[in-house]
Short mmCIF file of C-alpha atoms and ligand atoms in Angstrom, two decimals:
data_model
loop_
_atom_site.label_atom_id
_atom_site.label_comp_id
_atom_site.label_asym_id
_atom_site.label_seq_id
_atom_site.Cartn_x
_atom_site.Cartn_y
_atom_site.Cartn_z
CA UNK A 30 23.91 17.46 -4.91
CA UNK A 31 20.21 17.96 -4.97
CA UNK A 32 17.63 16.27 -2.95
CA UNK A 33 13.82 17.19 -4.10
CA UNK A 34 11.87 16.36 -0.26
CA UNK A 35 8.78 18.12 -1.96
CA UNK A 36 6.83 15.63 -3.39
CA UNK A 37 3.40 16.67 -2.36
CA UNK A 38 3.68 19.58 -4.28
CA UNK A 39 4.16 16.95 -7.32
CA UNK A 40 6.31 13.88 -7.86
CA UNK A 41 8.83 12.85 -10.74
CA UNK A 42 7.17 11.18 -13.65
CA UNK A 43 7.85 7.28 -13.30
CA UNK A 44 10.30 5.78 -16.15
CA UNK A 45 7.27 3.07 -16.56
CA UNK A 46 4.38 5.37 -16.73
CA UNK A 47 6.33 7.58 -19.40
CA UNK A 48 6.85 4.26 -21.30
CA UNK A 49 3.30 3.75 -21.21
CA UNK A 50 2.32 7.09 -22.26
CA UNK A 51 4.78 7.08 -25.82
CA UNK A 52 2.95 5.30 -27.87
CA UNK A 53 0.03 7.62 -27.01
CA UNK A 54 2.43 10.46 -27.98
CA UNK A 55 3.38 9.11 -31.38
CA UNK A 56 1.19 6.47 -32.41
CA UNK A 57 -2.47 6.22 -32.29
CA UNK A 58 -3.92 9.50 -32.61
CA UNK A 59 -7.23 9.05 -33.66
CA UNK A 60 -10.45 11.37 -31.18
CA UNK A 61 -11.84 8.77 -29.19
CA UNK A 62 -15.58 10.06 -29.80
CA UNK A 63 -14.77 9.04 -33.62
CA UNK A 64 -16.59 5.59 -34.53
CA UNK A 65 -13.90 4.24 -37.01
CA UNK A 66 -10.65 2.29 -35.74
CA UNK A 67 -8.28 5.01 -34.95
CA UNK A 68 -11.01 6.42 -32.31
CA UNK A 69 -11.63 3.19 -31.21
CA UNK A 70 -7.99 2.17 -30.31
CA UNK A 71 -7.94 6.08 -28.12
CA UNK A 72 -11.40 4.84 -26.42
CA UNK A 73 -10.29 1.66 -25.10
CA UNK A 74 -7.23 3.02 -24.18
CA UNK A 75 -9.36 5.56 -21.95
CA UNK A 76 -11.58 3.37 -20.57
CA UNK A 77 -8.98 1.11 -19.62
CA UNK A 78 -7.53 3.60 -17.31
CA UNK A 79 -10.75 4.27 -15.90
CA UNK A 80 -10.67 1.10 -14.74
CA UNK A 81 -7.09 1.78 -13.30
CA UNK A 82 -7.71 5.10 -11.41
CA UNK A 83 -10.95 3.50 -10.73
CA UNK A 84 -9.46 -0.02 -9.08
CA UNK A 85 -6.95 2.58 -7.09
CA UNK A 86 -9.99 3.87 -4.89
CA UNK A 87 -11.89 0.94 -5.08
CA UNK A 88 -14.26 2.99 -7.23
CA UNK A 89 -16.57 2.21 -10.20
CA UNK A 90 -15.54 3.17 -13.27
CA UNK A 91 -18.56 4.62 -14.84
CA UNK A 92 -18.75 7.01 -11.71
CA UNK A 93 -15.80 8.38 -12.96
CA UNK A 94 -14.92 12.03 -14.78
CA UNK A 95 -11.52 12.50 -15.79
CA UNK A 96 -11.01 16.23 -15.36
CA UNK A 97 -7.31 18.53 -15.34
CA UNK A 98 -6.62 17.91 -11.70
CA UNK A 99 -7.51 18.15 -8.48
CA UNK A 100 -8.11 21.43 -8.59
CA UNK A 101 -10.71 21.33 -11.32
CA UNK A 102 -12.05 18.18 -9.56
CA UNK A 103 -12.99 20.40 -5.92
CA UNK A 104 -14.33 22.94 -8.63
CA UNK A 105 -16.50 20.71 -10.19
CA UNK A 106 -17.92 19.14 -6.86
CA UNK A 107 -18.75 22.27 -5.03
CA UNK A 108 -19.70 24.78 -8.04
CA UNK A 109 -21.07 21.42 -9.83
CA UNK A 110 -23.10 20.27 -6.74
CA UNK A 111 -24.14 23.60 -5.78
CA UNK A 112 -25.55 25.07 -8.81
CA UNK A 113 -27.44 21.79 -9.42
CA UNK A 114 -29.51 23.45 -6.13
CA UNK A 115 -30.91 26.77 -5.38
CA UNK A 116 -29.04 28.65 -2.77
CA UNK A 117 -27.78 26.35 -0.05
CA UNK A 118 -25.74 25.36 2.66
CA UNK A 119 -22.64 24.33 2.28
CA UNK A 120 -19.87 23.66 4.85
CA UNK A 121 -15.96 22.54 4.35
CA UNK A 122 -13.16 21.82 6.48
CA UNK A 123 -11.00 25.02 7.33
CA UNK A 124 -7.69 23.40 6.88
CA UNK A 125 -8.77 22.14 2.80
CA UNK A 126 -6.47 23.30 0.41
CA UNK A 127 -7.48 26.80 -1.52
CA UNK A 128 -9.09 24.99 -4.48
CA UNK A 129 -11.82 23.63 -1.80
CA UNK A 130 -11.73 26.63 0.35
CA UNK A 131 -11.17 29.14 -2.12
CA UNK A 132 -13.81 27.94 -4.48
CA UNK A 133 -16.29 27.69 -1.36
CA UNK A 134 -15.88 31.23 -1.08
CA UNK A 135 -16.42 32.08 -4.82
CA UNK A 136 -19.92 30.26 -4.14
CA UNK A 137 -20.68 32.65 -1.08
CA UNK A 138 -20.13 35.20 -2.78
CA UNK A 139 -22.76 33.90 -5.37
CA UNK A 140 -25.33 33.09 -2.53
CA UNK A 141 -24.98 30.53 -0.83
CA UNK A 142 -24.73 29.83 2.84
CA UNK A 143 -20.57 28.70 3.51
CA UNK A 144 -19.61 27.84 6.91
CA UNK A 145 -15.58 26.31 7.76
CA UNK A 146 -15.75 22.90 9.97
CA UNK A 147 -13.53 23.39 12.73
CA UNK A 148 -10.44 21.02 13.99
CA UNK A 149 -9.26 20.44 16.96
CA UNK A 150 -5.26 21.43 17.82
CA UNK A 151 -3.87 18.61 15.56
CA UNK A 152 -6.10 19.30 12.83
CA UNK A 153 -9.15 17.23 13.09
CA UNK A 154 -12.61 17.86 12.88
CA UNK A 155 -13.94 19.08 16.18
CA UNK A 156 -16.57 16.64 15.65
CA UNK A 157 -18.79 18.52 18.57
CA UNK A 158 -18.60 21.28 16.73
CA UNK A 159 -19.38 19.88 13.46
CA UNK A 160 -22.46 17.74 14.95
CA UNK A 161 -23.97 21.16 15.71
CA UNK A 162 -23.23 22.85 12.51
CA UNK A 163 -25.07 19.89 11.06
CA UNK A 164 -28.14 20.41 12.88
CA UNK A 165 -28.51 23.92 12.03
CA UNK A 166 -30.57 23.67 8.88
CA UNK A 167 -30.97 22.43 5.48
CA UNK A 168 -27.48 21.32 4.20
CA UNK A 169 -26.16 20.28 0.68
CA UNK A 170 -22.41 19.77 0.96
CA UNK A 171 -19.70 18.73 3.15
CA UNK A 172 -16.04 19.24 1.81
CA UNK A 173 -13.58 17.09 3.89
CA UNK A 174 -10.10 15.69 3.02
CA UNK A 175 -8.81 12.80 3.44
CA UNK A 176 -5.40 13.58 4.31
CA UNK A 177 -3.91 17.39 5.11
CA UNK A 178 -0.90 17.96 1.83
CA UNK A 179 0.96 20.35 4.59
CA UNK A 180 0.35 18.48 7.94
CA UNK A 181 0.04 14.98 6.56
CA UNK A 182 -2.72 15.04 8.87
CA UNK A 183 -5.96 11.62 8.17
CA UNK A 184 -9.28 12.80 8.54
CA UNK A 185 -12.01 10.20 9.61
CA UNK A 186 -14.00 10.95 6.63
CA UNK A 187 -15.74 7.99 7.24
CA UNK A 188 -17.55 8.72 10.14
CA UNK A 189 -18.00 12.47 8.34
CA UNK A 190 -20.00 10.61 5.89
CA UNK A 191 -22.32 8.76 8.10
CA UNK A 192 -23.51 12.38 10.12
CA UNK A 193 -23.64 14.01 6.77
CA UNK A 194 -25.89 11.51 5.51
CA UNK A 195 -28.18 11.24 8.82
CA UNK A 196 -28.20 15.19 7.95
CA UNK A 197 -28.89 14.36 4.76
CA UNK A 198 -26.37 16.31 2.51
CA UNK A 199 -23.44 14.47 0.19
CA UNK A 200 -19.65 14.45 1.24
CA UNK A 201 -17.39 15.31 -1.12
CA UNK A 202 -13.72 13.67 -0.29
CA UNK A 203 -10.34 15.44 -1.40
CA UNK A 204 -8.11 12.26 -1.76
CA UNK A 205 -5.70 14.19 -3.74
CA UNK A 206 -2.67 13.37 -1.60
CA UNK A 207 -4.20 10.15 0.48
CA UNK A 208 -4.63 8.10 -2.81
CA UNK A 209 -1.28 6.10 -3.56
CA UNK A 210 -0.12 6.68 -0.05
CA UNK A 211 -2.49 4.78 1.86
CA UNK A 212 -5.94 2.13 1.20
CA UNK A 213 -8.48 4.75 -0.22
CA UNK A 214 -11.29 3.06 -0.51
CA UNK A 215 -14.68 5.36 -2.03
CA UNK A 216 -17.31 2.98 -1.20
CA UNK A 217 -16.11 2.04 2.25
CA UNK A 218 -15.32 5.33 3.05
CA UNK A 219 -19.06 5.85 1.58
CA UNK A 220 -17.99 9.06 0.03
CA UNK A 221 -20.34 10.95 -2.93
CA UNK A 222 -17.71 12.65 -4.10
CA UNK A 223 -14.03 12.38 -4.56
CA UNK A 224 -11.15 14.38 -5.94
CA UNK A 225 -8.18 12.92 -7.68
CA UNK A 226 -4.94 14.13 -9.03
CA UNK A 227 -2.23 12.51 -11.35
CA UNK A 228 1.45 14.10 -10.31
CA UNK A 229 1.12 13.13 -6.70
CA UNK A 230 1.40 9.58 -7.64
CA UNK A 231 4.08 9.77 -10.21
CA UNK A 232 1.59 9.95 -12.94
CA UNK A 233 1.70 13.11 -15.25
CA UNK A 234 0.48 16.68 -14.39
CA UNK A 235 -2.80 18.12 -15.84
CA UNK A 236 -4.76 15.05 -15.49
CA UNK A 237 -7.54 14.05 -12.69
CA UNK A 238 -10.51 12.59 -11.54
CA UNK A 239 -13.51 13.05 -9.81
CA UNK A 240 -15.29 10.22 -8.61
CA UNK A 241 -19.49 10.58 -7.99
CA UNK A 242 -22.27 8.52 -7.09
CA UNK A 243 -24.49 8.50 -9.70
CA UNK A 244 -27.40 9.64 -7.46
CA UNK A 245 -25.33 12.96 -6.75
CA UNK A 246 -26.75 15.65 -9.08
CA UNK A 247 -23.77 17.81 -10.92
CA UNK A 248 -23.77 20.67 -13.35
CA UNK A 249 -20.68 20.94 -15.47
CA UNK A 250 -18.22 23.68 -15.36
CA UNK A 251 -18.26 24.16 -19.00
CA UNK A 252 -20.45 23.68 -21.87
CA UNK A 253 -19.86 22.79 -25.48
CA UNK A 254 -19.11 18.92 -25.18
CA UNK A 255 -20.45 15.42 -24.43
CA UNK A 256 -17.52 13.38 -23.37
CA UNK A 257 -17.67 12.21 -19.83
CA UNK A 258 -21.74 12.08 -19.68
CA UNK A 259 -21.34 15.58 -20.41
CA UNK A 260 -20.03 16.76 -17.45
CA UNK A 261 -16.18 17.52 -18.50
CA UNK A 262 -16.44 18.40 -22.50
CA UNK A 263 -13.52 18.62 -24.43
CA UNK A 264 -11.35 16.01 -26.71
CA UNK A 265 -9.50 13.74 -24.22
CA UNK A 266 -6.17 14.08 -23.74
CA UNK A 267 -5.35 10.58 -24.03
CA UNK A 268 -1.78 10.11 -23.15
CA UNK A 269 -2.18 11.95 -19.76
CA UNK A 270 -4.86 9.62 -19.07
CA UNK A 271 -3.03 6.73 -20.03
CA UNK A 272 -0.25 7.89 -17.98
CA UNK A 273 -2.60 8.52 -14.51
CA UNK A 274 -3.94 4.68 -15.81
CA UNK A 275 -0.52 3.41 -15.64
CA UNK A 276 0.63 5.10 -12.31
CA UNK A 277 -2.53 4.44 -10.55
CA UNK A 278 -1.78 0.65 -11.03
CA UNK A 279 1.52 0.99 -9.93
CA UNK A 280 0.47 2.96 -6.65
CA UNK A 281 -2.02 -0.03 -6.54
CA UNK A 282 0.80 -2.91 -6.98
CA UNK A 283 3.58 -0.92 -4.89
CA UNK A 284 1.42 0.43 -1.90
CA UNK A 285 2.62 -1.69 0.95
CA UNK A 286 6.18 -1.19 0.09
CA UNK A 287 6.25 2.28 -0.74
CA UNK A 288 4.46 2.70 2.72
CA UNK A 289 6.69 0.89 4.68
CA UNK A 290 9.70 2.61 3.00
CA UNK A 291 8.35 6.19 3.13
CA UNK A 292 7.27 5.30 6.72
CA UNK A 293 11.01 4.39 7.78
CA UNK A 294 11.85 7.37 6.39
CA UNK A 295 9.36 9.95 7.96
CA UNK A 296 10.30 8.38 11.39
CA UNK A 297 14.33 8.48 11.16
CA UNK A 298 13.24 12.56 10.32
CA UNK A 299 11.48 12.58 13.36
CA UNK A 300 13.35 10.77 15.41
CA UNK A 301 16.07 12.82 14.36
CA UNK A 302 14.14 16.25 14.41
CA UNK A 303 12.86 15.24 18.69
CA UNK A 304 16.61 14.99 19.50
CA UNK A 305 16.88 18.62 18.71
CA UNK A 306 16.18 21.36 20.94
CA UNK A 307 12.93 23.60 20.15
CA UNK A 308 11.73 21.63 17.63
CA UNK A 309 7.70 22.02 17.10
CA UNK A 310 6.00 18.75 15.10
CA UNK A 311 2.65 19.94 13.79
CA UNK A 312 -0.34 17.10 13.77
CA UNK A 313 2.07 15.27 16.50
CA UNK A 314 0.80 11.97 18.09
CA UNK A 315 -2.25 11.40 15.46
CA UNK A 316 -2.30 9.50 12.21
CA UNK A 317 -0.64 10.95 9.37
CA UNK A 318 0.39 10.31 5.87
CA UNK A 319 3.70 8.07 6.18
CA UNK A 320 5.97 10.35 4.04
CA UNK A 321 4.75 13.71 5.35
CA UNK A 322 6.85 15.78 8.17
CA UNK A 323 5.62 19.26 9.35
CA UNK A 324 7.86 20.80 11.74
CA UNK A 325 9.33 24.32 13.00
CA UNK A 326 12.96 25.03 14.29
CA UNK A 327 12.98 27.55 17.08
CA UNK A 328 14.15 30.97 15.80
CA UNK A 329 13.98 30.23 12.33
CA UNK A 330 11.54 31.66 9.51
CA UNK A 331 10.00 29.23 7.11
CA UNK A 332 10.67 30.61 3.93
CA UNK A 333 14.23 31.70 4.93
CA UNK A 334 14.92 28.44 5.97
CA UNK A 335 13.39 26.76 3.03
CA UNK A 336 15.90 29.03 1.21
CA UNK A 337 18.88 28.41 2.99
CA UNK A 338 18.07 24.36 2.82
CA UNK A 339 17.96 25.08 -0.82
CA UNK A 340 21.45 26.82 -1.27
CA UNK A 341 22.62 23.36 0.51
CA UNK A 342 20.76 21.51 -2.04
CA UNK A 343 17.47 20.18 -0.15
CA UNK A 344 14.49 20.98 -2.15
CA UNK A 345 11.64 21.20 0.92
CA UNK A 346 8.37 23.47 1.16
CA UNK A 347 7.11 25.86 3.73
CA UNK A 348 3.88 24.88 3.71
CA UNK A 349 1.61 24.16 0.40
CA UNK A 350 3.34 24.93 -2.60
CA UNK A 351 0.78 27.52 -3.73
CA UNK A 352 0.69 29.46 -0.45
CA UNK A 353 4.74 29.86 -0.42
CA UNK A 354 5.83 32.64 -2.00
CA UNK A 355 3.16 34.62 0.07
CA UNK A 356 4.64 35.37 3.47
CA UNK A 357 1.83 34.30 5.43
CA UNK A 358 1.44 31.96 7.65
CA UNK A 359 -0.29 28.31 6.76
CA UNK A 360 -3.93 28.73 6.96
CA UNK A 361 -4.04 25.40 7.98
CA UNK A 362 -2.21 25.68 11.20
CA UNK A 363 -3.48 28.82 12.01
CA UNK A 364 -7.03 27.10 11.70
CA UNK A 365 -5.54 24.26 13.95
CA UNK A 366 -4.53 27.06 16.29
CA UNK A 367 -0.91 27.48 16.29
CA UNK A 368 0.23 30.70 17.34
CA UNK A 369 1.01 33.28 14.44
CA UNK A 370 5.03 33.13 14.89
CA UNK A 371 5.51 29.29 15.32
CA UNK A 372 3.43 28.81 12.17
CA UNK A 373 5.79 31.12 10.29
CA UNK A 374 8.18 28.79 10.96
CA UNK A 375 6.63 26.03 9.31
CA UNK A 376 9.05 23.60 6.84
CA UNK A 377 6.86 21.00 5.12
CA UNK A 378 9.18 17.81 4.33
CA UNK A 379 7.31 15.12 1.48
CA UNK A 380 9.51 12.09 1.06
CA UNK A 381 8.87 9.70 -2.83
CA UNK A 382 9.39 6.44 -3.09
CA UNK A 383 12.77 7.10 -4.50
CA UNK A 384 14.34 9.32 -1.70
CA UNK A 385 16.73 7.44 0.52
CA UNK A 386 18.11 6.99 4.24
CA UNK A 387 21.14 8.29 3.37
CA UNK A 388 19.36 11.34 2.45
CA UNK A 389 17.69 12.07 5.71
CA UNK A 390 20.74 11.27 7.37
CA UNK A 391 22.38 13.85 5.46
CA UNK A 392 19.71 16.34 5.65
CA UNK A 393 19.37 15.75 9.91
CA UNK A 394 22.87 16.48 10.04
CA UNK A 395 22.55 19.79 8.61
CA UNK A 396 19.68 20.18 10.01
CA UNK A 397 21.27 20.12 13.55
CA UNK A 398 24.06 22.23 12.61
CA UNK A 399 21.26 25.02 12.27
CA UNK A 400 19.74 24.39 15.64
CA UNK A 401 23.13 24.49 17.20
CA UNK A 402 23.90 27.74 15.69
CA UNK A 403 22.01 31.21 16.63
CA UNK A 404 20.11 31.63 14.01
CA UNK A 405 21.03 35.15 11.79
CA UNK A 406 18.69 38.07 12.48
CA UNK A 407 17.69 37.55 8.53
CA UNK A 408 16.11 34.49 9.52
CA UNK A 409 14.87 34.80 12.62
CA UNK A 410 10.82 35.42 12.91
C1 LIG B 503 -5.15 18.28 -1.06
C2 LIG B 503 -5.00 18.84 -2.44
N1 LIG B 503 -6.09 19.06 -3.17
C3 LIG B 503 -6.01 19.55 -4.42
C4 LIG B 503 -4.79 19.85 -5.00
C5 LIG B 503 -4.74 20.40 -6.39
O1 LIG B 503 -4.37 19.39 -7.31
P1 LIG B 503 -3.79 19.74 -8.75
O2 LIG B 503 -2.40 20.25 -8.55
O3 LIG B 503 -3.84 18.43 -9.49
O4 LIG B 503 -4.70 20.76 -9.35
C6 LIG B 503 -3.62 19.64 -4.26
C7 LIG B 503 -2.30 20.01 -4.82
O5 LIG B 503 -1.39 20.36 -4.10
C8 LIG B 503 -3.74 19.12 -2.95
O6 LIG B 503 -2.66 18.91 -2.20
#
């Protein structure tokens, strides 16, 4: 048996999308920046699924770049933003994943002036905090996600955008793992900027999108190309793009019920998880993504739990997929404040749309079979 509860750190490639993307594979092969037919049938095949990805966020398709991923999208909005400018300010949240945070960094240590927005205990913004940081000089930038991939946590991004725009910088949105799970919506929201991703929505890996008002000025990462108004050069990859086209739609179509299932889901998992003794929910009591579970198990390590879950076939995370490995704590709730050993404890559950209750009935049993038992020095923080 072998239960995958990880899919924020990416989801299974839908049998439909793969359908779409075949033909893509196989057939027409032409560049789609050649004039005769073959390029033709790869350019309308593109800009169809700009208009897909597009529809998903309520976004207009000539706004938006397809890029490799979300991490190339945050890349492209701070370095892109940022070096449009001389030296600025630029501030992002401190619980953003590292290809905000890290890539923040990468432009202090080119200059410019980086400050971290600080959240409150359940890991959003400290919006005190954040008015005064505001008021304290010239500004470009404000990173801000939409929803935390660890915690699960919704940030009011909307009422971000309307301070950053009385301050009179641009907001740049990571939607990577709100889009497809809830109503994303780019010009409600009244975002600048906004990062998209492909494998978090069943769609293929390698393939993104940033989405930016046309009045935001952006330099491109790389030179050497004029595809996407010059800002992303390089031949498309035209089957990954159909594919994000195709799963975007589906997200689209399928977004009520895949909320409502993942939602009965996440709650049977926490229902389960409160009957247990010592059991710490991170983000508890404020919105949160409806598939997403943070939680720690008293007297258990993270990682050594993830491991131990794994030997009995559950496939979970102990906190982003790119900090495991590491043996620190989240950053993310150690900037929301947990203590040092509780966040070591962290186990990040992501339910798909294709896990079931009889899964998290089997995984709550084991589960509580762990919490009964003393945990082994080997796992104990
Ligand atoms: C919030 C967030 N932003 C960005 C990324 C990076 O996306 P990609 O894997 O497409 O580069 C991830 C991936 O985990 C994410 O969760």
């Amino acid at each position: 048996m072998a239960v995958y509860f990880d899919n924020n750190a990416t989801t299974r490639l839908d049998a439909r999308v793969l359908e779409a993307m075949l033909p893509y594979l196989s057939g027409p092969y032409g560049n789609a920046s050649s004039l005769h037919r073959f390029g033709r049938a790869a350019r309308d095949a593109i800009e169809r699924a700009r208009e897909q990805v597009a529809a998903l966020v309520n976004g207009r398709p000539k706004d938006l770049i397809w890029t490799s991923g979300g991490t190339e999208s945050n890349n492209l909005a701070l370095k892109g933003v940022c070096e449009a400018a001389r030296p600025t300010r630029l501030l992002y949240g401190i619980t953003e994943h590292p290809a905000v945070l890290e890539t923040a960094e990468a432009l202090r240590a080119r200059g410019w002036q980086v400050e971290t927005v600080a959240t409150d205990g359940e890991g959003r913004v400290d919006w005190a905090r954040f008015e005064r940081q505001l008021a304290g000089g010239p500004l470009r930038l404000v990173s801000l996600m939409r929803a935390n991939n660890e915690t699960g946590v919704i940030q009011d991004v909307a009422r971000a955008a309307t301070l950053v725009h009385a301050a009179g910088a641009w907001l740049h949105v990571d939607a990577v793992q709100a889009a497809g799970k809830i109503a994303v919506d780019f010009a409600a929201l009244d975002a600048d900027l906004m990062s998209l991703s492909s494998h978090k929505i069943y769609g293929p890996k390698g393939i993104g999108a940033l989405l930016r008002k046309a009045e935001v000025e952006l330099l491109p990462l790389h030179h050497g190309g004029w595809q996407e108004q010059g800002l992303r050069g390089g031949t498309e990859n035209v089957a990954a793009i159909v594919g994000f086209g195709a799963a975007a739609e589906l997200a689209q179509q399928e977004l009520e019920a895949r909320g409502a299932h993942l939602r009965a889901l996440r709650d049977r998992l926490e229902a389960g998880l409160r009957a247990l003794p010592g059991t710490r929910i991170f983000g508890d009591g404020v919105e949160r993504l409806p598939n997403t579970l943070q939680f720690a198990l008293r007297g258990y390590e993270g990682e050594a739990l993830l491991m131990q879950l794994d030997r009995k076939g559950f496939a979970v995370s102990s906190g982003s997929a790119c900090a495991s490995g590491r043996g620190e704590p989240s950053h993310v709730l150690l900037g929301m404040g947990i203590e040092r050993e509780i966040a070591a404890g962290a186990i990040r559950v992501s339910f798909g749309k294709d896990n079931t209750m009889a899964e998290v009935e089997q995984f709550l049993a084991l589960l509580a079979t762990f919490a009964a038992a003393p945990a082994p020095a080997a796992l104990r923080s």
